[in-house]
Short mmCIF file of C-alpha atoms and ligand atoms in Angstrom, two decimals:
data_model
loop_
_atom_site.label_atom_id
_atom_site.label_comp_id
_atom_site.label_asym_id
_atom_site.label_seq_id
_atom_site.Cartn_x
_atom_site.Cartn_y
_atom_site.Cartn_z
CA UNK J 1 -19.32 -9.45 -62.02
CA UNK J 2 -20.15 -8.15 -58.84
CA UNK J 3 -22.56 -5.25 -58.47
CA UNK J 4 -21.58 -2.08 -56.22
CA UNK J 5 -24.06 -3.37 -53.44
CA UNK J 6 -22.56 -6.86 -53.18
CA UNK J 7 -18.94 -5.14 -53.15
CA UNK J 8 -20.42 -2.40 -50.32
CA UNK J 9 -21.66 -5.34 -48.33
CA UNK J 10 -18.82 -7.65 -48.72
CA UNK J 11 -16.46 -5.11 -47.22
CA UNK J 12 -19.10 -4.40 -44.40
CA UNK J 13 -18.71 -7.81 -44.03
CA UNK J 14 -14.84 -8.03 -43.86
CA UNK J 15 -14.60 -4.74 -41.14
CA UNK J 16 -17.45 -6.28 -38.68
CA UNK J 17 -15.60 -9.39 -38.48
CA UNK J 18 -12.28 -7.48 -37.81
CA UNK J 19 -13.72 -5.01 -35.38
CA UNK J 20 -15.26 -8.59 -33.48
CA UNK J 21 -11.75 -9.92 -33.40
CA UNK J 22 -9.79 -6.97 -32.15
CA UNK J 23 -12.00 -6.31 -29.65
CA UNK J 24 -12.45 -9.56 -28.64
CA UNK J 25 -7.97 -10.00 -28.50
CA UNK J 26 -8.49 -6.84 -26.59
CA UNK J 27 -10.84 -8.23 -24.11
CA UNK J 28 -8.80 -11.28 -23.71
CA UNK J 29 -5.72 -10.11 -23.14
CA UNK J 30 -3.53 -12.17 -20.19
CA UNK J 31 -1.89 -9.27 -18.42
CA UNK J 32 -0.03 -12.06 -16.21
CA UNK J 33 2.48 -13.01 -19.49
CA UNK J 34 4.59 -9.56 -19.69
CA UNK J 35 8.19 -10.57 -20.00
CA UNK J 36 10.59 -9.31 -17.04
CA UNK J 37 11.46 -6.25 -18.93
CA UNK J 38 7.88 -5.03 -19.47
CA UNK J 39 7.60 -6.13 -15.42
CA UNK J 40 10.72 -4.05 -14.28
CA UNK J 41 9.63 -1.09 -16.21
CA UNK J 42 6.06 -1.16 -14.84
CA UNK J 43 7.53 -1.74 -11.09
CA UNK J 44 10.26 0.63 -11.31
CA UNK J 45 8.58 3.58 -9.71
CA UNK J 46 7.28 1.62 -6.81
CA UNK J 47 10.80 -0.32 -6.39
CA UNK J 48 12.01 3.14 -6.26
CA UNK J 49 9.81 4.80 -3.84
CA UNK J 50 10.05 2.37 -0.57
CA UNK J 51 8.43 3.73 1.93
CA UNK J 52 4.65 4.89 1.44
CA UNK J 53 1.54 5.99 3.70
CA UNK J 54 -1.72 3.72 4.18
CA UNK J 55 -5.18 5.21 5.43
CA UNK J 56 -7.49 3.07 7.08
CA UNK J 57 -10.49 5.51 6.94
CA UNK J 58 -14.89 5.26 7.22
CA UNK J 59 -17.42 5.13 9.57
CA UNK J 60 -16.02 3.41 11.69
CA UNK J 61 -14.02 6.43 13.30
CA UNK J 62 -17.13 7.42 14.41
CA UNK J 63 -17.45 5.21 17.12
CA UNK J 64 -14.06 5.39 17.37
CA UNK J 65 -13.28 2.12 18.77
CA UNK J 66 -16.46 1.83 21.43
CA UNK J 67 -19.57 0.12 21.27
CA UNK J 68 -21.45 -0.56 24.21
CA UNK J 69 -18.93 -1.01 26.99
CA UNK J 70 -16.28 -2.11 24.94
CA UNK J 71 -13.22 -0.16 23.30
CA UNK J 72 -11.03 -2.60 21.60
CA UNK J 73 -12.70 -2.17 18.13
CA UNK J 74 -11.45 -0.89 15.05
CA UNK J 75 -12.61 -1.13 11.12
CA UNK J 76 -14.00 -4.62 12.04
CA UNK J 77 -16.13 -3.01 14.36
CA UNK J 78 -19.74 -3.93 12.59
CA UNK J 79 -18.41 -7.37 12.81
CA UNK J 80 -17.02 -8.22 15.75
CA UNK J 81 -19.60 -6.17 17.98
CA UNK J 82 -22.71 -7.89 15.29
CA UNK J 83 -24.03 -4.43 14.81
CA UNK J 84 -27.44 -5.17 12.58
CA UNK J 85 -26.80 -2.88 9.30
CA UNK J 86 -29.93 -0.80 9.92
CA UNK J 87 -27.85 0.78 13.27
CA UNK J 88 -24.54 0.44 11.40
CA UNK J 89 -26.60 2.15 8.43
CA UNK J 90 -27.22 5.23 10.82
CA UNK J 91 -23.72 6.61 11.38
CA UNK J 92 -24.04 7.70 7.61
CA UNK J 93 -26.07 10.89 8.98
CA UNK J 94 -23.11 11.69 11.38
CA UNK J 95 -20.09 11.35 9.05
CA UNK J 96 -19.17 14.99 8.73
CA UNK J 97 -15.73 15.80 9.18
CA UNK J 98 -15.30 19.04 8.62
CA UNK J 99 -11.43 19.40 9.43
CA UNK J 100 -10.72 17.48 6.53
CA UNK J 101 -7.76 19.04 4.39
CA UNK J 102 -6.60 17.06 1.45
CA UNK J 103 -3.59 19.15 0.78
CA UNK J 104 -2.62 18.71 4.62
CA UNK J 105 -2.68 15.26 4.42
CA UNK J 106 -0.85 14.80 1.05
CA UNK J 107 1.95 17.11 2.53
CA UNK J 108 2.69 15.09 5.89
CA UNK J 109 3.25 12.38 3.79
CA UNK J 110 5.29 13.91 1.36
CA UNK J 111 7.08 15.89 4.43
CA UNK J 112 7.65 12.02 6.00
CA UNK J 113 9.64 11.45 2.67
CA UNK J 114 6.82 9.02 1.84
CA UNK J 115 6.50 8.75 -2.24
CA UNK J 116 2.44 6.82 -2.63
CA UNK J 117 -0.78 7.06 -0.51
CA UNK J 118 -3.10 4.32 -0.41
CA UNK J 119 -6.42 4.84 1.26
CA UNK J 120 -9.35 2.60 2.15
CA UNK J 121 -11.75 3.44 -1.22
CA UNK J 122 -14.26 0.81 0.41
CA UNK J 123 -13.52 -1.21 3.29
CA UNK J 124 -14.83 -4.15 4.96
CA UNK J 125 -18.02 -2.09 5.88
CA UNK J 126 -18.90 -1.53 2.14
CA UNK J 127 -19.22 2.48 2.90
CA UNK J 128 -17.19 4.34 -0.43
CA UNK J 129 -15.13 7.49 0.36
CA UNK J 130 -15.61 8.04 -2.69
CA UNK J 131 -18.68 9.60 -5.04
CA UNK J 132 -20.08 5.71 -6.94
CA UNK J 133 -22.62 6.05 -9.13
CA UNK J 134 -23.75 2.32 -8.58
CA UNK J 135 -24.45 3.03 -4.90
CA UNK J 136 -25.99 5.49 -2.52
CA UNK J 137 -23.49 3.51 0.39
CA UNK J 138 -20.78 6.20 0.05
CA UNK J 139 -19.69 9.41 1.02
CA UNK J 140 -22.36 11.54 -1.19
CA UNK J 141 -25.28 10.36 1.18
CA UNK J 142 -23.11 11.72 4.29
CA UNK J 143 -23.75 15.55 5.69
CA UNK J 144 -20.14 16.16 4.80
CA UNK J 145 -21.17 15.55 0.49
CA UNK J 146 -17.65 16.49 -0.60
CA UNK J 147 -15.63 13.38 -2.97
CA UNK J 148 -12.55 12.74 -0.37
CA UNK J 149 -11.03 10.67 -3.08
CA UNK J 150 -11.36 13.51 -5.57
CA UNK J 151 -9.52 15.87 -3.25
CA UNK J 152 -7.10 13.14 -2.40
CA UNK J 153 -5.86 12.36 -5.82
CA UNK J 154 -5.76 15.86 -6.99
CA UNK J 155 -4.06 16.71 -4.05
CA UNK J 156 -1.68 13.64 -5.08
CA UNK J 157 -1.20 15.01 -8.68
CA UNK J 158 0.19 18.88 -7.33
CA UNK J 159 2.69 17.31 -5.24
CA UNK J 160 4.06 14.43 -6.91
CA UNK J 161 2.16 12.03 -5.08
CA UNK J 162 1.32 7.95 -6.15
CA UNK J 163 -2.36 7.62 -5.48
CA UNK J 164 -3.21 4.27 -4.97
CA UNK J 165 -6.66 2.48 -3.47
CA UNK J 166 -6.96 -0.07 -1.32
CA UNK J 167 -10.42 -1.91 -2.31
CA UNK J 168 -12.03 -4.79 0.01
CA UNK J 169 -13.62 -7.38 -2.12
CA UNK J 170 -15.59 -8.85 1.29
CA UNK J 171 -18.71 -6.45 1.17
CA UNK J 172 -20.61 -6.82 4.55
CA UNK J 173 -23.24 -3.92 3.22
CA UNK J 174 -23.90 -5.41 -0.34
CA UNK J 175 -26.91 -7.11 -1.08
CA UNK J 176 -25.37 -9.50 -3.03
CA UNK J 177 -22.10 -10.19 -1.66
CA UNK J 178 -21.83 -13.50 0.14
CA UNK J 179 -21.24 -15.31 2.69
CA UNK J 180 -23.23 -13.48 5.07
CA UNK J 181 -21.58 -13.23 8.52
CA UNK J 182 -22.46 -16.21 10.57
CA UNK J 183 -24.31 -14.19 13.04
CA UNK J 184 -26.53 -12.12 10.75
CA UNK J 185 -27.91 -15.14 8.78
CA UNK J 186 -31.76 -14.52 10.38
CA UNK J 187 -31.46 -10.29 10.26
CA UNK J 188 -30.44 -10.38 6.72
CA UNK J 189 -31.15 -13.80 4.79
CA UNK J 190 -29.16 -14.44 1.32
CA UNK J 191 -32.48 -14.45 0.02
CA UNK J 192 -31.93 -13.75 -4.51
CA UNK J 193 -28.35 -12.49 -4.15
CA UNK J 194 -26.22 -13.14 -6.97
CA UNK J 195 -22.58 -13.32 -6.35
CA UNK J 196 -21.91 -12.27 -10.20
CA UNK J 197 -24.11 -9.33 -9.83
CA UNK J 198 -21.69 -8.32 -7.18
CA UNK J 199 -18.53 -9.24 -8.95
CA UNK J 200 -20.25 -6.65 -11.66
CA UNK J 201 -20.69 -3.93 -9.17
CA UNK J 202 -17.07 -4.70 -8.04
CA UNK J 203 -15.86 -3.41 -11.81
CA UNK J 204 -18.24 -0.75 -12.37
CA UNK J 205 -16.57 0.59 -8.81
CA UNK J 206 -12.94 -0.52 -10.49
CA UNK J 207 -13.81 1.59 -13.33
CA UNK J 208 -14.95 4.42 -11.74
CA UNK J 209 -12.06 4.52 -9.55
CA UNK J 210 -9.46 4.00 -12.21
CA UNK J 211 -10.74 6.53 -14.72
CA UNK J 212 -12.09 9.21 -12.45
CA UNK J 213 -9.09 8.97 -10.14
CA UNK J 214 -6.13 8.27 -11.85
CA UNK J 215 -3.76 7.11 -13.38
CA UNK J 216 -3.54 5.19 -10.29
CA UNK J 217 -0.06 3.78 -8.70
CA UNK J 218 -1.65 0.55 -7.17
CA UNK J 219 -4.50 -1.35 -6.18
CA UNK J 220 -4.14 -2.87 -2.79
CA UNK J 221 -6.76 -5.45 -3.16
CA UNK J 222 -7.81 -7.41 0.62
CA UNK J 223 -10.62 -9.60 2.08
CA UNK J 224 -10.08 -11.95 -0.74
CA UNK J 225 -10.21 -15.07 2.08
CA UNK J 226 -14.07 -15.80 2.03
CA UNK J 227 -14.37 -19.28 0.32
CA UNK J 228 -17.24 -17.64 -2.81
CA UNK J 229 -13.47 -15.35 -3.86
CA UNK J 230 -11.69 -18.15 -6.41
CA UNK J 231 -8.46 -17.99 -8.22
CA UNK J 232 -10.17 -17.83 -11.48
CA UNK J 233 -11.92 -14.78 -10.76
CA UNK J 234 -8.84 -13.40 -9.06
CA UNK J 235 -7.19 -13.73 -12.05
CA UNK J 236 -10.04 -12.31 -14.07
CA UNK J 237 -10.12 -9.32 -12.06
CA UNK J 238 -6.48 -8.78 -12.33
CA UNK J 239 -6.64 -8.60 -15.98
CA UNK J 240 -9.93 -6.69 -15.44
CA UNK J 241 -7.99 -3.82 -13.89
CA UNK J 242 -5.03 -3.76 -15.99
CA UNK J 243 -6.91 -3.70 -19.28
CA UNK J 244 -8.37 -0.06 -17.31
CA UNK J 245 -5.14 0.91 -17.09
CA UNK J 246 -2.32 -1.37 -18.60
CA UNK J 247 0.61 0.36 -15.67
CA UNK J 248 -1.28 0.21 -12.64
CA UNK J 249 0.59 -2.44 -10.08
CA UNK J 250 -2.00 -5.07 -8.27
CA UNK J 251 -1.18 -6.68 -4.90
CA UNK J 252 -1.29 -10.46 -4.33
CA UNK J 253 -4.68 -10.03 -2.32
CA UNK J 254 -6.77 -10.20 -5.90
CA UNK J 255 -5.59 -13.61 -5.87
CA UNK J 256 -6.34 -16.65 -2.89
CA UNK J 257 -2.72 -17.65 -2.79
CA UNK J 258 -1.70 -15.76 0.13
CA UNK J 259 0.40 -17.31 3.31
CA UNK J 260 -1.47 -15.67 5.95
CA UNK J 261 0.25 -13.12 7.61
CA UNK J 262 3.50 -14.10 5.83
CA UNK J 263 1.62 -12.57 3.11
CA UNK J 264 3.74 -14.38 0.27
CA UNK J 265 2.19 -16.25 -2.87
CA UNK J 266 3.38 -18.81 -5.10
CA UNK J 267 4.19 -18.18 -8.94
CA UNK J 268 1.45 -19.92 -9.77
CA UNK J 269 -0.91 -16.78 -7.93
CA UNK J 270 -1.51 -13.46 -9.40
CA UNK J 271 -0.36 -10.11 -8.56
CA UNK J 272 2.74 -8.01 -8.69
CA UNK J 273 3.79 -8.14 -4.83
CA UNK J 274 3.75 -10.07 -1.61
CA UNK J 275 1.86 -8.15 1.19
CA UNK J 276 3.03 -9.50 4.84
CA UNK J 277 0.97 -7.62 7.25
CA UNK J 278 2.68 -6.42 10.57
CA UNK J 279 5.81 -8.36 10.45
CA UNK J 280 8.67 -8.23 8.42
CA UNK J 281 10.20 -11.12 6.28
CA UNK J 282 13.32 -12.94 8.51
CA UNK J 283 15.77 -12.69 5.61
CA UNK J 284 15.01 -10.71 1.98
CA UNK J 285 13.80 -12.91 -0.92
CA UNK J 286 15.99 -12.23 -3.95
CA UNK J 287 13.50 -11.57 -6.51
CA UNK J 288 10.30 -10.82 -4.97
CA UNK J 289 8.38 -7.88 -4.48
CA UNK J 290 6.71 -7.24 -1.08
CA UNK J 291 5.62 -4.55 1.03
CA UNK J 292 5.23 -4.80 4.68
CA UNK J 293 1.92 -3.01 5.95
CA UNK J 294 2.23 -2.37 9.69
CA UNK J 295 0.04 -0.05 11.77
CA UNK J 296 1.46 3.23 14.20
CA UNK J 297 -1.01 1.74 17.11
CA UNK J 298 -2.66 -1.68 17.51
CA UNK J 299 -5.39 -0.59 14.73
CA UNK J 300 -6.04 0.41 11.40
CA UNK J 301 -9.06 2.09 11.46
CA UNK J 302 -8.96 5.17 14.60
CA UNK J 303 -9.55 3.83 17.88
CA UNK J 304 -9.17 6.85 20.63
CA UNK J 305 -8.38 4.18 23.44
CA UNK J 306 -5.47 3.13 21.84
CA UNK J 307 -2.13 4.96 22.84
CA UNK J 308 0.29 1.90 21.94
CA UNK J 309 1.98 3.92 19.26
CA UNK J 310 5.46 2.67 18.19
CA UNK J 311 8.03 5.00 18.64
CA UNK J 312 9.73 7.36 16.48
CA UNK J 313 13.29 5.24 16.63
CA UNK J 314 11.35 1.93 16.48
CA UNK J 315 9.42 3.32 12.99
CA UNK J 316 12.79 4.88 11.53
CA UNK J 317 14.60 1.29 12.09
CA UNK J 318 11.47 -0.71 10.52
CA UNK J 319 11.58 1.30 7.83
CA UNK J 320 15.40 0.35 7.44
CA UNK J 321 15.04 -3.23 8.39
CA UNK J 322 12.75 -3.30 5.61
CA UNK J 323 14.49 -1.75 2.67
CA UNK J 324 17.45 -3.99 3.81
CA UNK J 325 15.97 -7.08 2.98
CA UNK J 326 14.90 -5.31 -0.32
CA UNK J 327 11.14 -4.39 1.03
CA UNK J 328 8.41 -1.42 0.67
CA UNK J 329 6.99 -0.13 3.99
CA UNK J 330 3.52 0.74 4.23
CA UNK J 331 3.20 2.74 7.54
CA UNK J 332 -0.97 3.25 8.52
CA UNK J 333 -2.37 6.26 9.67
CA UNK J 334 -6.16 5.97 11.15
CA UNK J 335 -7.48 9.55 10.87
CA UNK J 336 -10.52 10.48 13.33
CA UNK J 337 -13.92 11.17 12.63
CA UNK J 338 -13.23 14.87 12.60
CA UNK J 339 -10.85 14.93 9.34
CA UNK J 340 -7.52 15.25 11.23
CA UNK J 341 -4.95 12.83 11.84
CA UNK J 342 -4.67 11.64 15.13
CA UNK J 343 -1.50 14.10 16.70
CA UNK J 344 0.60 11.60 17.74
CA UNK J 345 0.68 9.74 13.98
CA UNK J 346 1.12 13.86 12.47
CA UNK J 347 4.36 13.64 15.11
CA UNK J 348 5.76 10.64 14.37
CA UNK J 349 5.31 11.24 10.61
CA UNK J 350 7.58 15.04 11.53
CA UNK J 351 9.96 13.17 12.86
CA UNK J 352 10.26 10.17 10.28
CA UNK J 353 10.29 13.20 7.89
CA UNK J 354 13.55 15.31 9.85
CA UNK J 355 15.44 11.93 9.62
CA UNK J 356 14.23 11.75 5.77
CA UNK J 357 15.64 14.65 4.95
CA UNK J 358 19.10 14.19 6.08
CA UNK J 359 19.18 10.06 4.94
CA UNK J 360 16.56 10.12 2.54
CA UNK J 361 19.01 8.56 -0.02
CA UNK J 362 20.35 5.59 1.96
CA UNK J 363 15.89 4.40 1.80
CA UNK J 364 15.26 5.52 -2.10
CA UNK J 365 16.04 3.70 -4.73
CA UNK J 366 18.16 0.92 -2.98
CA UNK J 367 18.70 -2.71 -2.77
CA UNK J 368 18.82 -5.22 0.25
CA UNK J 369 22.28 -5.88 1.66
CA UNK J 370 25.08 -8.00 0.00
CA UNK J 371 26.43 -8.50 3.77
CA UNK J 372 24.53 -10.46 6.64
CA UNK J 373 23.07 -8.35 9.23
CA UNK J 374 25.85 -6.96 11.67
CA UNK J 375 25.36 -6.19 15.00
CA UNK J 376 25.11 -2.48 14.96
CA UNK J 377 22.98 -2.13 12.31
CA UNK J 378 21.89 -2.68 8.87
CA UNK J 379 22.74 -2.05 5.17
CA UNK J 380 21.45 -1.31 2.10
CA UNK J 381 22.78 -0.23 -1.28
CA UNK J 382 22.71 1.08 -4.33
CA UNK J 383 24.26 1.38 -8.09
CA UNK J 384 25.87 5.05 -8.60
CA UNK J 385 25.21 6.09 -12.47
CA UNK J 386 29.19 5.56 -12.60
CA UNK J 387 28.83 2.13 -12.46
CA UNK J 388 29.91 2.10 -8.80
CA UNK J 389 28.52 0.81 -5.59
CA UNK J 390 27.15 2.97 -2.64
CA UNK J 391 27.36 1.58 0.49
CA UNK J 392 25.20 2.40 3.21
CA UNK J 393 26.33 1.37 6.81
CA UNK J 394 23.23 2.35 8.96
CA UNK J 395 24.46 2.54 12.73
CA UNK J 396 21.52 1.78 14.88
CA UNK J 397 24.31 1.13 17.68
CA UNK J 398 27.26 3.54 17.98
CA UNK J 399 30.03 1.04 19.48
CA UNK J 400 31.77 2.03 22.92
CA UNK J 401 35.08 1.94 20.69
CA UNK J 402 33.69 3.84 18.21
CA UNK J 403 33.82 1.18 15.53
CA UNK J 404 32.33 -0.97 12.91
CA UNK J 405 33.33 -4.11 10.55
CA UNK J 406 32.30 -4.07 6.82
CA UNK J 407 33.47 -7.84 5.63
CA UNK J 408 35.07 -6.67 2.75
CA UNK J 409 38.82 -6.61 1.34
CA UNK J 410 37.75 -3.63 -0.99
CA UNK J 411 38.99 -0.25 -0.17
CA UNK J 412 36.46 2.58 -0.55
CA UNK J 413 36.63 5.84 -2.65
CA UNK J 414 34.86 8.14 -0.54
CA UNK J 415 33.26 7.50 3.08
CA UNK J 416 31.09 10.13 4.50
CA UNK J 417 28.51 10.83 7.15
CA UNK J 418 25.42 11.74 5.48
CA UNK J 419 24.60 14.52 8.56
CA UNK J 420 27.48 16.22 7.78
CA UNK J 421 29.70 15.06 5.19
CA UNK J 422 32.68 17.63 6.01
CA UNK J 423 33.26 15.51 8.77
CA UNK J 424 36.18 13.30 8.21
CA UNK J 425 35.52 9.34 8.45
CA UNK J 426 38.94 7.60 8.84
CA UNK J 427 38.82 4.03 7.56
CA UNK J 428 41.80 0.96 7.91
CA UNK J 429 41.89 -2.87 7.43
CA UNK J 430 42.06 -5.21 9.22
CA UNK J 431 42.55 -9.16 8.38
CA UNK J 432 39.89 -9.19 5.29
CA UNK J 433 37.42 -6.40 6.90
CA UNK J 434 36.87 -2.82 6.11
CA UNK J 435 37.22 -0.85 9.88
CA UNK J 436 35.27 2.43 10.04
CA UNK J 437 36.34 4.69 12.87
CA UNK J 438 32.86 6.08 13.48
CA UNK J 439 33.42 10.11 14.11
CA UNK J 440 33.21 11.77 17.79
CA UNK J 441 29.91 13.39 16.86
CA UNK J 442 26.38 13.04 18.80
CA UNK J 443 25.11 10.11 17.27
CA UNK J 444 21.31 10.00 15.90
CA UNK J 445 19.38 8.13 18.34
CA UNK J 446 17.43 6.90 15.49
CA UNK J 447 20.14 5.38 12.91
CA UNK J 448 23.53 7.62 11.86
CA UNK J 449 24.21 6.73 8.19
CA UNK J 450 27.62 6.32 6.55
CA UNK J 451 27.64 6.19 2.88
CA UNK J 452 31.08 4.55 1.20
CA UNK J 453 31.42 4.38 -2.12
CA UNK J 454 33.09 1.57 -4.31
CA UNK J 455 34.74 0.97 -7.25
CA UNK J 456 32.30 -1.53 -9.32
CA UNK J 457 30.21 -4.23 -7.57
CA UNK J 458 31.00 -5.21 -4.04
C1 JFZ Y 501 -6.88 -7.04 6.55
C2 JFZ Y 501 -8.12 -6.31 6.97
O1 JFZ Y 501 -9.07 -7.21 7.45
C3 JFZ Y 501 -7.77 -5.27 7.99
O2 JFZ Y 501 -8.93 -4.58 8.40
C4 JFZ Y 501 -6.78 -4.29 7.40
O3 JFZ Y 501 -7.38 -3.60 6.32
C5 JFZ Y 501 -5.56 -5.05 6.93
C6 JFZ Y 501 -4.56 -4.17 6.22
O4 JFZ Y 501 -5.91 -6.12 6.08
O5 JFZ Y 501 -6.42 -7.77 7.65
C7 JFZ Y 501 -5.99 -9.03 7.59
C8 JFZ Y 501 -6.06 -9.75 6.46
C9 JFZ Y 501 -5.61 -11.04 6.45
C10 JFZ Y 501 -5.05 -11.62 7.57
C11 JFZ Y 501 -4.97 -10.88 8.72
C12 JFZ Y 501 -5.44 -9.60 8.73
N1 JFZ Y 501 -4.56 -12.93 7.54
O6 JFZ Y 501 -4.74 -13.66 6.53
O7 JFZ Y 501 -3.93 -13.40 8.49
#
């Protein structure tokens, strides 16, 4: 028979092998075959939310948008005005800024009725805001020495707040990211880099950011367009991140499948949403996820030349444009060098924030349009926990006669303006439409909001 020492190693044996096979089911699980259920209930939050803030923020608001006579740059400045790294390298000693309040920050967007942040973690540039231990190219080596992703997120946690990171996988500061840039190829030759040494530093970063930071709402992945980035590893690095934490929502960027500005992918592409960068889809797209990123000026990153801010009316209706094709709206703010915001984003964030307050519910939580787009306006809409339909009629256009056509034979159970719902909204019909005879109050220059409410589905 067998003798205690075979039995003791027999059974060593038997757990090795099982500890090598759950680990290695572990490592190899394919994050991209959740059912839709397991989908909706990861997305749900972020489906919910709509409308979030995006930070553009490093070095580069140092310079602020000049170098050398020119003042059209932004976070591409290294780039496009070929600064060699050594005199990129030096605005490390000058990034100090000091009016830097995490809790300030986290509050305008919460006060904007924004429900996620997602800030520039690394950027083009390669410089971390945050403290890496795998490089000394971050915000540790700077005069200011303070983790402005630590603050950030715990900021984030006391007020309800998604964090999320945006992460550039172009690394113009790595050693062994390539390609180089076409115009550095003498100052700083390829010479031993190793592109999977860099796709290693990428993770240890990943890591650090996920479990020091989080739990995370997204990662905004970008500068996947470089021809050594691959679908394969895109789809590695998705599952990379999601095995780190199995909830966290990726953007289509990890992958290559992206349309351009369009920002769309193909089924075939990883990632959890579309990402169409300053312009909004023509019509929604019943059954996709996307999230229009758009900036306040003409740049991400702070350029103090730049005055071309959108206006407050123009941001409110984006916003509702969006949501009515059944988007998310990712509004940037490029903070200066100094740790403030520049004052006229903090305005326009107020104001978004006033007309939040009042409408907040017509954005949250709702659906794009059943109708086509009328001519005063937009809709969007949502379920009430009764089982009935809200209605939202957003008037962008008050109408000389004071009123608007719903194309609808239903009859509503309750109409109301959502500035002042003792205000009595009379409605009739009229051959197969729904009339609305808008109040006689001071309309909101930015979009007056008229909820009805249904029986059912519309
Ligand atoms: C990228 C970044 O390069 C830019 O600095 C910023 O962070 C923005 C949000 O994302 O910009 C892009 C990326 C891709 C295209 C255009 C701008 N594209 O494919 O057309």
């Amino acid at each position: 028979m067998f003798k205690t020492y075979q039995i003791t190693f027999l059974c060593f044996i038997i757990l090795a092998f099982t500890i090598i096979i759950f680990s290695f089911t572990a490592l190899a699980q394919d994050y991209t075959k959740e059912s839709k259920e397991q989908k909706d209930q990861r997305m749900k939050w972020w489906r919910e939310a709509r409308f979030g803030l995006f930070i553009h923020w490093g070095l580069y608001a140092i310079p602020a948008g000049k170098w050398g006579d020119k003042t059209h740059y932004g976070e591409w400045i290294r780039h496009e005005a070929q600064i060699p790294l050594p005199e990129y390298e030096k605005l490390l000693t000058q990034f100090n800024p000091v009016k830097f309040n995490a809790k300030e920050w986290v509050r305008m967007a919460k006060d904007a009725g924004m429900k996620y942040i997602v800030i520039t973690s690394k950027h083009h540039d390669g410089f971390c805001l945050f403290d890496s231990k795998v490089t000394d190219w971050d915000v540790m080596s700077t005069p200011f020495q303070r983790d402005i992703l630590k603050e950030l997120s715990d900021a984030c946690k006391e007020e309800g707040i998604k964090m999320c990171f945006y992460y550039s996988i172009m690394d113009w500061h790595h050693p062994d990211y390539l390609p180089r840039r076409e115009w550095e190829k003498e100052q700083r030759p390829e010479g031993d880099a190793n592109y999977d040494r860099y796709i290693e530093y990428m993770k240890a970063q990943l890591k650090e950011l996920v479990n020091n930071y989080g739990p995370l709402g997204i990662l905004w992945f970008d500068g996947e367009w470089e021809n050594t980035w691959t679908h394969d590893k895109g789809v590695d690095m998705y599952n990379y991140v999601r095995s780190l934490q199995p909830d966290i929502i990726i953007n289509n960027r990890v992958d290559t499948g992206r349309s351009g500005m369009a920002g769309l992918s193909t089924s075939e592409n990883v990632g959890d949403y579309g990402t169409p960068e300053q312009e909004v889809p023509a019509k929604g797209l019943p059954g996709v996820d996307w999230e229009t990123c758009m900036t306040m000026n003409k740049h991400w990153g702070y350029n103090e030349y730049d005055k071309f801010f959108k206006s407050t009316k123009v941001l409110i209706q984006l916003l509702v444009d969006i949501v009515s094709k059944g988007g998310n709206f990712l509004l940037n703010v490029g903070p200066m060098a100094n740790g403030e915001f520049p004052p006229e984003s903090v305005e326009r964030l107020r104001e978004i924030g006033e007309w939040m307050k009042v409408n907040s519910e017509s954005i949250y939580g709702t659906m794009a349009s059943p109708f086509d787009k009328p001519s005063w306006g937009r809709y969007t809409q949502k379920k009430a926990e009764n089982g009935n339909t809200i209605l939202y009629a957003h008037v962008f256009q008050y109408e000389p006669d004071g009123k608007i056509k719903i194309p609808t034979d239903k009859k509503p159970v309750k109409v109301w303006l959502l500035k002042d719902p003792s205000k009595s909204v009379k409605t009739t019909s009229k051959k197969g439409n729904l009339i609305i005879h808008l109040p006689k109050i001071e309309p909101d220059p930015n979009d007056t909001v008229i909820g009805l409410e249904f029986e059912g589905n519309l």
